[in-house]
JSON list of C-alpha atoms in Angstrom, two decimals:
[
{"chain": "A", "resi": 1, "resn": "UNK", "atom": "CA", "xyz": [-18.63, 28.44, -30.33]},
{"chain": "A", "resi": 2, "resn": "UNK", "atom": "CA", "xyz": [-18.50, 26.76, -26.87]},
{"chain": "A", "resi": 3, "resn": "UNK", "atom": "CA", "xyz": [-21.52, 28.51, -25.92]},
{"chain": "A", "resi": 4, "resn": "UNK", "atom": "CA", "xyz": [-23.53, 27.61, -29.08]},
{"chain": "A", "resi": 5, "resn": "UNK", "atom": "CA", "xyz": [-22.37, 23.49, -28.62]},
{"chain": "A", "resi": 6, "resn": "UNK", "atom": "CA", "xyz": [-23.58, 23.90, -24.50]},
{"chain": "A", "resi": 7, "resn": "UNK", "atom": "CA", "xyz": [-26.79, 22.55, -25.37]},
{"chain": "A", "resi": 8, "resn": "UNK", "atom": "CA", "xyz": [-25.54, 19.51, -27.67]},
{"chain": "A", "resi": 9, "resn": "UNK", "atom": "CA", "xyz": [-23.05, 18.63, -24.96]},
{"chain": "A", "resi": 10, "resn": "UNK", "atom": "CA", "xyz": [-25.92, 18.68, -22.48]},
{"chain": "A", "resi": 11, "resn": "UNK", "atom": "CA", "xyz": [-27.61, 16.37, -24.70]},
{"chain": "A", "resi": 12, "resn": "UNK", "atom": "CA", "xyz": [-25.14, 13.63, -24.88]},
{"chain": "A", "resi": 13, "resn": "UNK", "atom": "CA", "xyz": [-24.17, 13.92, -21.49]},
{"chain": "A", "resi": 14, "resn": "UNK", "atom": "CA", "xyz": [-20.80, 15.78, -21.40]},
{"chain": "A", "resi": 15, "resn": "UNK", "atom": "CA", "xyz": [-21.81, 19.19, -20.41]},
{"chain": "A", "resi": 16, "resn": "UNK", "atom": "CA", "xyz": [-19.95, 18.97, -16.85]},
{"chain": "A", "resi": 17, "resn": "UNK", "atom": "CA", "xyz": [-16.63, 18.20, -18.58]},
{"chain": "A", "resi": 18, "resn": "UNK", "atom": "CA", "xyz": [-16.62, 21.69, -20.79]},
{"chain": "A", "resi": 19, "resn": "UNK", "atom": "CA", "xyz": [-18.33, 23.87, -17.84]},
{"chain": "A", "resi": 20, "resn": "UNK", "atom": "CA", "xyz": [-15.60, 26.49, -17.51]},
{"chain": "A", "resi": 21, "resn": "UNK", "atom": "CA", "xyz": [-16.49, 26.68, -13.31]},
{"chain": "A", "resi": 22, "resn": "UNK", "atom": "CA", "xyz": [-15.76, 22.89, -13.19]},
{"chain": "A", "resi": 23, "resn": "UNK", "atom": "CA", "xyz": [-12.35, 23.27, -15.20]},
{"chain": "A", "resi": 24, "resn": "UNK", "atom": "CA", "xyz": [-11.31, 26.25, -12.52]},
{"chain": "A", "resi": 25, "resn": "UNK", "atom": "CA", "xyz": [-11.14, 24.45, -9.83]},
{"chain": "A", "resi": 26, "resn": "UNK", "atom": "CA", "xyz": [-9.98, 20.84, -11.31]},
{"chain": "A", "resi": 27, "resn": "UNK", "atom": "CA", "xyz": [-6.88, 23.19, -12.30]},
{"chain": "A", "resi": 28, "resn": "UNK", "atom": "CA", "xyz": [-6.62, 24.11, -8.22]},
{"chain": "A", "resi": 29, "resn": "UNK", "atom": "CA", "xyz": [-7.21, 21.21, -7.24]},
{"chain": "A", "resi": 30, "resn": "UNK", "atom": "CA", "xyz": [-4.46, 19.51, -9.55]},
{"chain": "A", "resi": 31, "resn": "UNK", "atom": "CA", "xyz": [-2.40, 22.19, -8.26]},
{"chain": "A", "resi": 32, "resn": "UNK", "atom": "CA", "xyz": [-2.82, 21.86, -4.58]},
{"chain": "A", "resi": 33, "resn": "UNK", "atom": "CA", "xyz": [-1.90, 17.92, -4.86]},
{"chain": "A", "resi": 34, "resn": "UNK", "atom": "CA", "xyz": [0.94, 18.89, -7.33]},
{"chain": "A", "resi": 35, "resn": "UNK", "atom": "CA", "xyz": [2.80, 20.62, -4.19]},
{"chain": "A", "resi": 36, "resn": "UNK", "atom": "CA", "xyz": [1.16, 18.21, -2.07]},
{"chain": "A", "resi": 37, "resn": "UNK", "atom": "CA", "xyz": [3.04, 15.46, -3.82]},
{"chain": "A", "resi": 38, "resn": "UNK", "atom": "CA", "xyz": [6.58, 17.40, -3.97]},
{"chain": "A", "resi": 39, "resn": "UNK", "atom": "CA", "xyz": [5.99, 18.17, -0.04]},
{"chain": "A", "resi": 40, "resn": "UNK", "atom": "CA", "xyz": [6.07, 14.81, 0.43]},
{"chain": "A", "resi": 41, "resn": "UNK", "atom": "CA", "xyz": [9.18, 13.64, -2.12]},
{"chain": "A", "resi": 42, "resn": "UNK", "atom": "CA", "xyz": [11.05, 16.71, 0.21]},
{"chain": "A", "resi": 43, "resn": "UNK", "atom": "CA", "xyz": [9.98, 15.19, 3.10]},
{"chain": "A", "resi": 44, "resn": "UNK", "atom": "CA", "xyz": [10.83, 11.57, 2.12]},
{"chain": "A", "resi": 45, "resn": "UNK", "atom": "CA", "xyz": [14.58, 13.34, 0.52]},
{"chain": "A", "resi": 46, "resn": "UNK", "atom": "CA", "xyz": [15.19, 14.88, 4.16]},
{"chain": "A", "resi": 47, "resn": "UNK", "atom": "CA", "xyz": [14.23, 11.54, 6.25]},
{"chain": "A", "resi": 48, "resn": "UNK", "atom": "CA", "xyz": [17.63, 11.67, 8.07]},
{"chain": "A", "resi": 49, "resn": "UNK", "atom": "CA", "xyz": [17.50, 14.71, 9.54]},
{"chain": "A", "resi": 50, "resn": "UNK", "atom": "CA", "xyz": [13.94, 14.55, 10.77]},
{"chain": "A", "resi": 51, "resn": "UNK", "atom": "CA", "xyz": [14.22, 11.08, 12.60]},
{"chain": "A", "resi": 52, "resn": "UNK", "atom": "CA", "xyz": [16.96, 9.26, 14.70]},
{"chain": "A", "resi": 53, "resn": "UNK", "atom": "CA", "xyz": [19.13, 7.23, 12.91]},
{"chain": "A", "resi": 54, "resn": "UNK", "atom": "CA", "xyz": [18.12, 4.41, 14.92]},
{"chain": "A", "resi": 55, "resn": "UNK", "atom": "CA", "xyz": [14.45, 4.74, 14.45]},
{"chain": "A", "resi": 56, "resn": "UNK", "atom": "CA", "xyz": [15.17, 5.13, 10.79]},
{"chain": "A", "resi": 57, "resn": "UNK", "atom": "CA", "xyz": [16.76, 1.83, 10.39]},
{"chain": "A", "resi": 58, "resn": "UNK", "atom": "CA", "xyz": [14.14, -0.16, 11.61]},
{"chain": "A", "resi": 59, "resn": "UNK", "atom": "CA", "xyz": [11.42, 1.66, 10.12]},
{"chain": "A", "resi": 60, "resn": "UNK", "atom": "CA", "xyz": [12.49, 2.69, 6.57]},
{"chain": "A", "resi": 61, "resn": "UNK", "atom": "CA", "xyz": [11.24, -0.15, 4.36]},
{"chain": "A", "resi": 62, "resn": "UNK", "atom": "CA", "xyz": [7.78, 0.07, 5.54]},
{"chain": "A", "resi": 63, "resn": "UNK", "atom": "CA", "xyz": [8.05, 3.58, 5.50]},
{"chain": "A", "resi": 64, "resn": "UNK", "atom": "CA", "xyz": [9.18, 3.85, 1.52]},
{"chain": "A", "resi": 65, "resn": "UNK", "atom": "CA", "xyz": [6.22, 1.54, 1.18]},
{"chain": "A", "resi": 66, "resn": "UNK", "atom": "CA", "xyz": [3.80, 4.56, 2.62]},
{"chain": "A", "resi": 67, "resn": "UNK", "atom": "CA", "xyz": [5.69, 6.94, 0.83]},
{"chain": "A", "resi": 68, "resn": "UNK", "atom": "CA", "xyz": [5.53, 5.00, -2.88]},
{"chain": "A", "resi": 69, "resn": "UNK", "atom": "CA", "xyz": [1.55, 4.26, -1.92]},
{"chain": "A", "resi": 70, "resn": "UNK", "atom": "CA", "xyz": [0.71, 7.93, -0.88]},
{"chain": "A", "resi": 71, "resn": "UNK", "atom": "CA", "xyz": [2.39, 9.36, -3.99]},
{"chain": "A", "resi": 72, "resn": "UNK", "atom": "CA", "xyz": [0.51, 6.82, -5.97]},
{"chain": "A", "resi": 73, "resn": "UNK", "atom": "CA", "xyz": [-2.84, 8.21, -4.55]},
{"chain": "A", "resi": 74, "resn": "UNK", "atom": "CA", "xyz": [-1.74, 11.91, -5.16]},
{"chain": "A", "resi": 75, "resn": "UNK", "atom": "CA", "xyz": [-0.23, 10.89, -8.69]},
{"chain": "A", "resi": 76, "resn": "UNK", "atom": "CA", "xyz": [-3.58, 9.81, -9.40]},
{"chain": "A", "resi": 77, "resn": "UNK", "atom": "CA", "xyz": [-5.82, 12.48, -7.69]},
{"chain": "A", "resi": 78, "resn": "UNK", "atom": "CA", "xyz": [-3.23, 14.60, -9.73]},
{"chain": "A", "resi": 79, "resn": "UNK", "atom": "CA", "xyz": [-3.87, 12.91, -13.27]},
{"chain": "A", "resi": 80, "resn": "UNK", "atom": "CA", "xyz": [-7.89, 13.26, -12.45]},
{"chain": "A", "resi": 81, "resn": "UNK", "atom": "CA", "xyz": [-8.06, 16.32, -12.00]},
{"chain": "A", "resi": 82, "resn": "UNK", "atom": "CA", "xyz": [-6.04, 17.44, -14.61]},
{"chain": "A", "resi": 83, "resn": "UNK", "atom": "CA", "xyz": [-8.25, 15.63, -16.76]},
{"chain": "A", "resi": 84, "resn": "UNK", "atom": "CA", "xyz": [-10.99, 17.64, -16.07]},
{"chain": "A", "resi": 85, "resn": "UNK", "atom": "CA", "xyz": [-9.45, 21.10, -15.70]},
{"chain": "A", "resi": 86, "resn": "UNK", "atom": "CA", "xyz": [-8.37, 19.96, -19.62]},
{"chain": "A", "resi": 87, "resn": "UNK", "atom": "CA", "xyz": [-11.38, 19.34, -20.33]},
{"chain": "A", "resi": 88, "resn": "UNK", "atom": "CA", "xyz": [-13.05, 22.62, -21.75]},
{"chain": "A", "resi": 89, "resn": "UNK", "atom": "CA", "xyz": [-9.59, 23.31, -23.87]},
{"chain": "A", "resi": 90, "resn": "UNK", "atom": "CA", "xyz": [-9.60, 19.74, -25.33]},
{"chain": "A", "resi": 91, "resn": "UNK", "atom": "CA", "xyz": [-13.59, 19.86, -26.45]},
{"chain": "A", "resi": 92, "resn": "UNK", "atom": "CA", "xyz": [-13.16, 23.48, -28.27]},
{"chain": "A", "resi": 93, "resn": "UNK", "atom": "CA", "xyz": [-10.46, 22.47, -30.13]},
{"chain": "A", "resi": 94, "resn": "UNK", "atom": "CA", "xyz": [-10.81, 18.57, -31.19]},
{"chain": "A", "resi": 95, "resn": "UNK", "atom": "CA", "xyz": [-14.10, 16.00, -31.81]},
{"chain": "A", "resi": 96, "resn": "UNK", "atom": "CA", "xyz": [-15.48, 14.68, -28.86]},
{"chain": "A", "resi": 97, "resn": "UNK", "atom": "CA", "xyz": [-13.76, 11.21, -29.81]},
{"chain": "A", "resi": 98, "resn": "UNK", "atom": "CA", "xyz": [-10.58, 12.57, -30.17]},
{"chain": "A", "resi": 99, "resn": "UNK", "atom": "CA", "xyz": [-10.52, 14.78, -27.02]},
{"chain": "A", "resi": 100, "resn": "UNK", "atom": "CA", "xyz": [-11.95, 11.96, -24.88]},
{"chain": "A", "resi": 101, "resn": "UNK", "atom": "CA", "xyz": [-8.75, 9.86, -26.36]},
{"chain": "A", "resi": 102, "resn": "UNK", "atom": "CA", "xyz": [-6.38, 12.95, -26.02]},
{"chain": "A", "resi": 103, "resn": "UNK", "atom": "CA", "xyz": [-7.39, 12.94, -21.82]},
{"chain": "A", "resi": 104, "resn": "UNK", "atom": "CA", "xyz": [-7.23, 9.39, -21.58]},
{"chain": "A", "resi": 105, "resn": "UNK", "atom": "CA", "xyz": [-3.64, 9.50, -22.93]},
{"chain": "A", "resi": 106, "resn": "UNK", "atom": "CA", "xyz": [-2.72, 12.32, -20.63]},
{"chain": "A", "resi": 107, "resn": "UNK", "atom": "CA", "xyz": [-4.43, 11.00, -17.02]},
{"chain": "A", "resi": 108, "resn": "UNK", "atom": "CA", "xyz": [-2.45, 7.77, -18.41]},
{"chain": "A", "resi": 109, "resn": "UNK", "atom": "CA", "xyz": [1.05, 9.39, -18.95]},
{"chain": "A", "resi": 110, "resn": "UNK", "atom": "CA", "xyz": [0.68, 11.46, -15.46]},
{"chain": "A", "resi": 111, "resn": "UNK", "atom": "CA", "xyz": [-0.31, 8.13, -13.61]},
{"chain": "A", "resi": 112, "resn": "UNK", "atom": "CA", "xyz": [3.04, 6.97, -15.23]},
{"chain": "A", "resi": 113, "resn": "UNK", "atom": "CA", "xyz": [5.32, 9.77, -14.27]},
{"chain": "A", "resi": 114, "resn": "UNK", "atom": "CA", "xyz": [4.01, 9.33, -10.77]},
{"chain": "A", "resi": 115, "resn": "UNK", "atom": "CA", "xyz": [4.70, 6.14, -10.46]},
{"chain": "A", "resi": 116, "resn": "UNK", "atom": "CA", "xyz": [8.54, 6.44, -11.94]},
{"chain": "A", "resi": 117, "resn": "UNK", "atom": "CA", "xyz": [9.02, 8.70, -9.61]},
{"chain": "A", "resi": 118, "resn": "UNK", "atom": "CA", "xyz": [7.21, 7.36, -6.56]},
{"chain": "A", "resi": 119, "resn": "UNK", "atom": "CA", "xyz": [9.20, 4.43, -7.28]},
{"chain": "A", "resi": 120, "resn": "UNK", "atom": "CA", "xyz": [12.82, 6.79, -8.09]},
{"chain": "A", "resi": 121, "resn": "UNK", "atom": "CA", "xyz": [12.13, 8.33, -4.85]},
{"chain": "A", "resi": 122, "resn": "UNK", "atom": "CA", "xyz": [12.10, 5.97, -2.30]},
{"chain": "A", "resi": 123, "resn": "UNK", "atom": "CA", "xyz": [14.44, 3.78, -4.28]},
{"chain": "A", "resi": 124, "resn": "UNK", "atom": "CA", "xyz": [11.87, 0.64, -4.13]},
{"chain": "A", "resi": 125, "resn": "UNK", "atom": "CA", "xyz": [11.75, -1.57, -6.80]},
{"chain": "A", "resi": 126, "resn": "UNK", "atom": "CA", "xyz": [9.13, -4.25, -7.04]},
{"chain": "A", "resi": 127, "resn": "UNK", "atom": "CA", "xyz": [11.20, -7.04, -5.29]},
{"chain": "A", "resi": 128, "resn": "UNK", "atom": "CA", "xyz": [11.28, -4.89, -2.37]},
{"chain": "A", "resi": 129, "resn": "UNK", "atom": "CA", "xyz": [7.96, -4.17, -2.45]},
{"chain": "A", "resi": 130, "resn": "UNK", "atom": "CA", "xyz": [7.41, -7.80, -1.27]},
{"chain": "A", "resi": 131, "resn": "UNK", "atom": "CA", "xyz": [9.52, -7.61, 1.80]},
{"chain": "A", "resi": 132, "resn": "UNK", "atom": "CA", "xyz": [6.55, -6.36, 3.89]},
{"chain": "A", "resi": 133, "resn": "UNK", "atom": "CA", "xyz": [5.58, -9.70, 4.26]},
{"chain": "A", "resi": 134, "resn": "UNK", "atom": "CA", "xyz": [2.95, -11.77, 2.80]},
{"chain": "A", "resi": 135, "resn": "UNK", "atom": "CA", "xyz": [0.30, -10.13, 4.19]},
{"chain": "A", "resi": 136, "resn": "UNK", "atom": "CA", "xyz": [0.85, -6.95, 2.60]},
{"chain": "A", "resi": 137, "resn": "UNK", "atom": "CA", "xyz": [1.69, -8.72, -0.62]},
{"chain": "A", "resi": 138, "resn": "UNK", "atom": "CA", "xyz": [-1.68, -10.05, -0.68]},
{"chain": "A", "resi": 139, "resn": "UNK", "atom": "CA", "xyz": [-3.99, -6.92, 0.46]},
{"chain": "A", "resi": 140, "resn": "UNK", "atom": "CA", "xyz": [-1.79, -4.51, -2.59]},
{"chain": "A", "resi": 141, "resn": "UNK", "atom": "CA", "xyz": [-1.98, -7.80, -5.14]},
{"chain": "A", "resi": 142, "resn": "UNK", "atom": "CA", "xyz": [-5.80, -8.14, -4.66]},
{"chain": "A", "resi": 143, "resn": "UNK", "atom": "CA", "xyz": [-5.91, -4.22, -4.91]},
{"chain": "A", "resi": 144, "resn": "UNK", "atom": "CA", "xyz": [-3.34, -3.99, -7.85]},
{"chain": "A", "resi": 145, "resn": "UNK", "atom": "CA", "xyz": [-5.54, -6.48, -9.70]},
{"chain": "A", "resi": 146, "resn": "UNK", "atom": "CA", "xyz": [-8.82, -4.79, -10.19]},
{"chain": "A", "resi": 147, "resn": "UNK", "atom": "CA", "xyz": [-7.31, -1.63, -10.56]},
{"chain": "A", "resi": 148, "resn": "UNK", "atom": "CA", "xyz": [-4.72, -2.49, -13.41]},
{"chain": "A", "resi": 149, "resn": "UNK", "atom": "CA", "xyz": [-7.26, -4.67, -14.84]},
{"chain": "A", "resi": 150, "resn": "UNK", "atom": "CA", "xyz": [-9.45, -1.88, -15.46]},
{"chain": "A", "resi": 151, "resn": "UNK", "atom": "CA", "xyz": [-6.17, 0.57, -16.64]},
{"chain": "A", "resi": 152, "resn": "UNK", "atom": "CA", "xyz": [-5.52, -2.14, -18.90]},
{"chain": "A", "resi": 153, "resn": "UNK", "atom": "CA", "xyz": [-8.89, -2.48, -20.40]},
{"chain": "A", "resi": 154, "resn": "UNK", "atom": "CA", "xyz": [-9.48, 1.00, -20.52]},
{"chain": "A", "resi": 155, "resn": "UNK", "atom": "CA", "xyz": [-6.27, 1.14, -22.96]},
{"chain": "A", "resi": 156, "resn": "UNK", "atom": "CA", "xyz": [-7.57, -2.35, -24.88]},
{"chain": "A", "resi": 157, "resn": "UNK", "atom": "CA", "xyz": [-10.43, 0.27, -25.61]},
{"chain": "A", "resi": 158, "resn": "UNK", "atom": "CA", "xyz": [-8.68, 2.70, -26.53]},
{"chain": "A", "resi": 159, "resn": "UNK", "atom": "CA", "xyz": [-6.67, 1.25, -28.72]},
{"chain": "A", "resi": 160, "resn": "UNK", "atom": "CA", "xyz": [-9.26, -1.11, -30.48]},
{"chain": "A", "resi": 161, "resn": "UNK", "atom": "CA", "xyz": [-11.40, 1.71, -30.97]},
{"chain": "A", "resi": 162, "resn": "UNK", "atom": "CA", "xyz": [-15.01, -0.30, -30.42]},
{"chain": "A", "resi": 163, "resn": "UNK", "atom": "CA", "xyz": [-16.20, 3.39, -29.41]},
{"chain": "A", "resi": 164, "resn": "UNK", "atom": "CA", "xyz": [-15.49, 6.97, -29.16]},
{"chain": "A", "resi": 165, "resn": "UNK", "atom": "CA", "xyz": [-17.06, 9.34, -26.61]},
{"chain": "A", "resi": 166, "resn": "UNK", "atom": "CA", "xyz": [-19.95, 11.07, -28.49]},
{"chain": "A", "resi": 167, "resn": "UNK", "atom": "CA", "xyz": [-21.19, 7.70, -29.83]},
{"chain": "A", "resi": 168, "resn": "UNK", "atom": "CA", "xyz": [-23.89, 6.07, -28.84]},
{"chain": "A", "resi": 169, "resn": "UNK", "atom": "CA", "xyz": [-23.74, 2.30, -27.67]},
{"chain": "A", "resi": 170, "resn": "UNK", "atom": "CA", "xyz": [-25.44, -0.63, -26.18]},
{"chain": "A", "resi": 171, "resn": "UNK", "atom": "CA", "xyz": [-23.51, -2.61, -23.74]},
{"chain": "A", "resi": 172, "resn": "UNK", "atom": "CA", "xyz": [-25.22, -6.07, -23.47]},
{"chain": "A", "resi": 173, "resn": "UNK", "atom": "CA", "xyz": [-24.79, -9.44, -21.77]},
{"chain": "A", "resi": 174, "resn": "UNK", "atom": "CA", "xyz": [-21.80, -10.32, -19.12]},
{"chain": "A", "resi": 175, "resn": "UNK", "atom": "CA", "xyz": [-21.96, -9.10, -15.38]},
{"chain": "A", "resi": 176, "resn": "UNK", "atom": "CA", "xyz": [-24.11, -6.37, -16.79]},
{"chain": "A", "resi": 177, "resn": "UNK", "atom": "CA", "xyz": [-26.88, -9.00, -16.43]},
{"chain": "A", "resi": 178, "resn": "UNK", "atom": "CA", "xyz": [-29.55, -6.66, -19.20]},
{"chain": "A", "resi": 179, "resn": "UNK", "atom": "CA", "xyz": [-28.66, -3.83, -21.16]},
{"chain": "A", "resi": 180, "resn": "UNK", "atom": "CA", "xyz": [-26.98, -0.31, -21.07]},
{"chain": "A", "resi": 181, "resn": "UNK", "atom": "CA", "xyz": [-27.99, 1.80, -23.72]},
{"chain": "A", "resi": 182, "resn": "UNK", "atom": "CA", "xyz": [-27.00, 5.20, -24.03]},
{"chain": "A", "resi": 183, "resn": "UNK", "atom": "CA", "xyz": [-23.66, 8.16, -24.73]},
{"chain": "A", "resi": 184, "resn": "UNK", "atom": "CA", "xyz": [-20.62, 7.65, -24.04]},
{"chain": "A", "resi": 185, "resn": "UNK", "atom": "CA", "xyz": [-19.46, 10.58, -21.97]},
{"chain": "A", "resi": 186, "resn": "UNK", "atom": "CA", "xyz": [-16.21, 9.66, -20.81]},
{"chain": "A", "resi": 187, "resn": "UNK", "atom": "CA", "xyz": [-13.30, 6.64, -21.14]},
{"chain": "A", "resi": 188, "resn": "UNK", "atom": "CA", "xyz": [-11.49, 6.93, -17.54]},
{"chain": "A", "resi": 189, "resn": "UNK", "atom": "CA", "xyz": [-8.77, 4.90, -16.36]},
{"chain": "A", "resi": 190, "resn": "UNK", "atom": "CA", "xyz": [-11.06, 2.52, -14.49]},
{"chain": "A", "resi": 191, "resn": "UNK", "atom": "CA", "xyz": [-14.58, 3.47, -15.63]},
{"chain": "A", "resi": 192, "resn": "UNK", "atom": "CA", "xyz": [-16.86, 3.90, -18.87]},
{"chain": "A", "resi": 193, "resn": "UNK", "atom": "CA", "xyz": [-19.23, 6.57, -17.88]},
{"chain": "A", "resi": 194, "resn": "UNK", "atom": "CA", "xyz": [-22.67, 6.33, -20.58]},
{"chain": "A", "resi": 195, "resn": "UNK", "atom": "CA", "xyz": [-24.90, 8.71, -20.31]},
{"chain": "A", "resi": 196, "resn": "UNK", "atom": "CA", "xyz": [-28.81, 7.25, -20.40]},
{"chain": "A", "resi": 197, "resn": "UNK", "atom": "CA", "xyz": [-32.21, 8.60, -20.10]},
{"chain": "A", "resi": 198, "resn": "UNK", "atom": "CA", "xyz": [-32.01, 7.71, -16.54]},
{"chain": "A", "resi": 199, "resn": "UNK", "atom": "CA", "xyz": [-28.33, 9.69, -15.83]},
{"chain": "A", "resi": 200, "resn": "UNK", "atom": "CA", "xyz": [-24.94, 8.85, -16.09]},
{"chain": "A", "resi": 201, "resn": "UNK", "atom": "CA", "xyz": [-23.53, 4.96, -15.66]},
{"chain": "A", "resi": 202, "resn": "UNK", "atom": "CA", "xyz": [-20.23, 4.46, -15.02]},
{"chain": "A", "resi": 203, "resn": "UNK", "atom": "CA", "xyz": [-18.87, 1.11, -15.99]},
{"chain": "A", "resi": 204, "resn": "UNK", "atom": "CA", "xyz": [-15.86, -0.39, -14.85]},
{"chain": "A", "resi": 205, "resn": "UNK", "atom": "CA", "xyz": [-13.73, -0.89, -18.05]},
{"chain": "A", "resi": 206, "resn": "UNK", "atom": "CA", "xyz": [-13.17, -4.64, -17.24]},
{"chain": "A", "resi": 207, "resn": "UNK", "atom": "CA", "xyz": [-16.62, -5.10, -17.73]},
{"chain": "A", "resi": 208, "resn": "UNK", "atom": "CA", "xyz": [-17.19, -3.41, -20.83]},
{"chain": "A", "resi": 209, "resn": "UNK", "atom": "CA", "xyz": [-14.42, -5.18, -22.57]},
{"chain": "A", "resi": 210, "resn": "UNK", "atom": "CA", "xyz": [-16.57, -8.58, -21.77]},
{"chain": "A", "resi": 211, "resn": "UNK", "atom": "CA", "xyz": [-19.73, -7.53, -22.87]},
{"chain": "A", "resi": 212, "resn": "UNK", "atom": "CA", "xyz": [-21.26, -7.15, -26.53]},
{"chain": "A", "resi": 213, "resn": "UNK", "atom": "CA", "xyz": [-20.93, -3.98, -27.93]},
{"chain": "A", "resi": 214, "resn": "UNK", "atom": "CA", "xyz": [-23.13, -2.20, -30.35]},
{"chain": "A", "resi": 215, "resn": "UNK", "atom": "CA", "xyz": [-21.79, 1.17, -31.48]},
{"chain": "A", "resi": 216, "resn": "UNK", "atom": "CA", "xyz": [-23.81, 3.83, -33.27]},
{"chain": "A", "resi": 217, "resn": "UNK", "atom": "CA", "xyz": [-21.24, 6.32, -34.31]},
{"chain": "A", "resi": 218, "resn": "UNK", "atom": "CA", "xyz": [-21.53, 9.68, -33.80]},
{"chain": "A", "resi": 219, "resn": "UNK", "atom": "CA", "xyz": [-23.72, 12.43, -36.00]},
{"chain": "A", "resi": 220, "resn": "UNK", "atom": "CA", "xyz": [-25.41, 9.04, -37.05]},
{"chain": "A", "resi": 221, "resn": "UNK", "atom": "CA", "xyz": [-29.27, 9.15, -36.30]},
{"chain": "A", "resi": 222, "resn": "UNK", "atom": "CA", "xyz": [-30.42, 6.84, -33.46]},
{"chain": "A", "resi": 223, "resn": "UNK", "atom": "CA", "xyz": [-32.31, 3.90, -35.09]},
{"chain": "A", "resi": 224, "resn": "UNK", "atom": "CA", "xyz": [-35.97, 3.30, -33.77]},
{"chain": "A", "resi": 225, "resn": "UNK", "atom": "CA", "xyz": [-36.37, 1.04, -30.80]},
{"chain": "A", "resi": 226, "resn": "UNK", "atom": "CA", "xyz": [-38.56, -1.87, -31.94]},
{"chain": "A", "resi": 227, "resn": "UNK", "atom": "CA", "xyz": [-41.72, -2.60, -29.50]}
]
């Protein structure tokens, strides 16, 4: 069955998300950052023996800080590419709408796990966070902002349901500043990705929830462009 759908998955732009080759080494890759990211909770665990006491003490808040950032980063590597080594499994078995809501859910769950235990792990809390001084504060606020905003927005899709991937839309308006018109191949945790006659768009979720939508759902036959 996969092999008979490879040519309507082509079509609306989600071929590279059921290509068994791609999945193969997502899986690796997830893998590889999976005992990357318990290499470094051992690390972090055994601290005390691998660094004087002294040097420890006056080091160790901004060094939880590195530790909860870097296992952030791998958490998230980690949730991507478990996404796509998913992929081919989720797309045999489900509608493209409900697998593309099926990965969401799990990249969103893993980013969550990561950061429970990023945070268990180096015993910071978000008060402590804050005692790197201001200008740290600032640089992970400004950071923290655009990317929760789009996590959050991606999940305000989600759960509104304006699309599904498979269906074909028409972002318009906003900081789009025309008109995007095309599949929707993918809802990531920070970007819409649309697949148009010109190639694939990817749309920071943000953005999409301030723009006009016009949805044309799946299996539905694409209405005539008027001249």
């Amino acid at each position: 069955m996969f092999e008979t759908r490879s040519q309507s998955w082509q079509e609306v732009g989600l071929l590279d998300q059921v290509r068994p080759g791609v999945a193969r080494r997502a899986r690796v890759e997830a893998l590889l950052l999976a005992v990357l990211f318990v290499a470094v909770v051992v690390l972090w665990d055994n601290r005390r023996s691998l660094i004087e006491h002294s040097t420890l003490r006056q080091i160790e808040t901004p060094l939880a800080v590195v530790v909860v950032v870097t296992l952030l980063v791998l958490g998230w590597a980690i949730a991507r590419s478990i996404g796509r080594g998913l992929g081919p499994a989720l797309f045999r078995r489900m509608e493209p709408a409900t697998a593309g809501s099926v990965g969401f859910l799990i990249r969103l769950l893993t980013v969550a796990i990561a950061l429970l235990v990023a945070l268990g792990v180096a015993g910071v809390d978000p008060a402590t966070l804050l005692l790197g001084g201001a200008f740290t504060a600032v640089i992970v606020g400004l950071a923290a902002q655009q990317t929760l905003g789009n996590v959050i927005a991606g999940t305000v899709l989600l759960s509104a349901g304006p699309f599904r991937v498979g269906d074909r839309i028409l972002l318009q308006g906003g900081q789009i500043g025309g008109q995007i018109d095309g599949v929707v191949s993918s809802l990531g945790l920070l970007y819409t990705t649309v697949a148009t006659d010109g190639g694939l768009v990817m749309v920071p979720n943000s953005v999409v929830l301030n723009v006009a939508i016009v949805t044309q759902r799946a299996g539905t036959p694409r209405a005539p462009r008027t001249p």
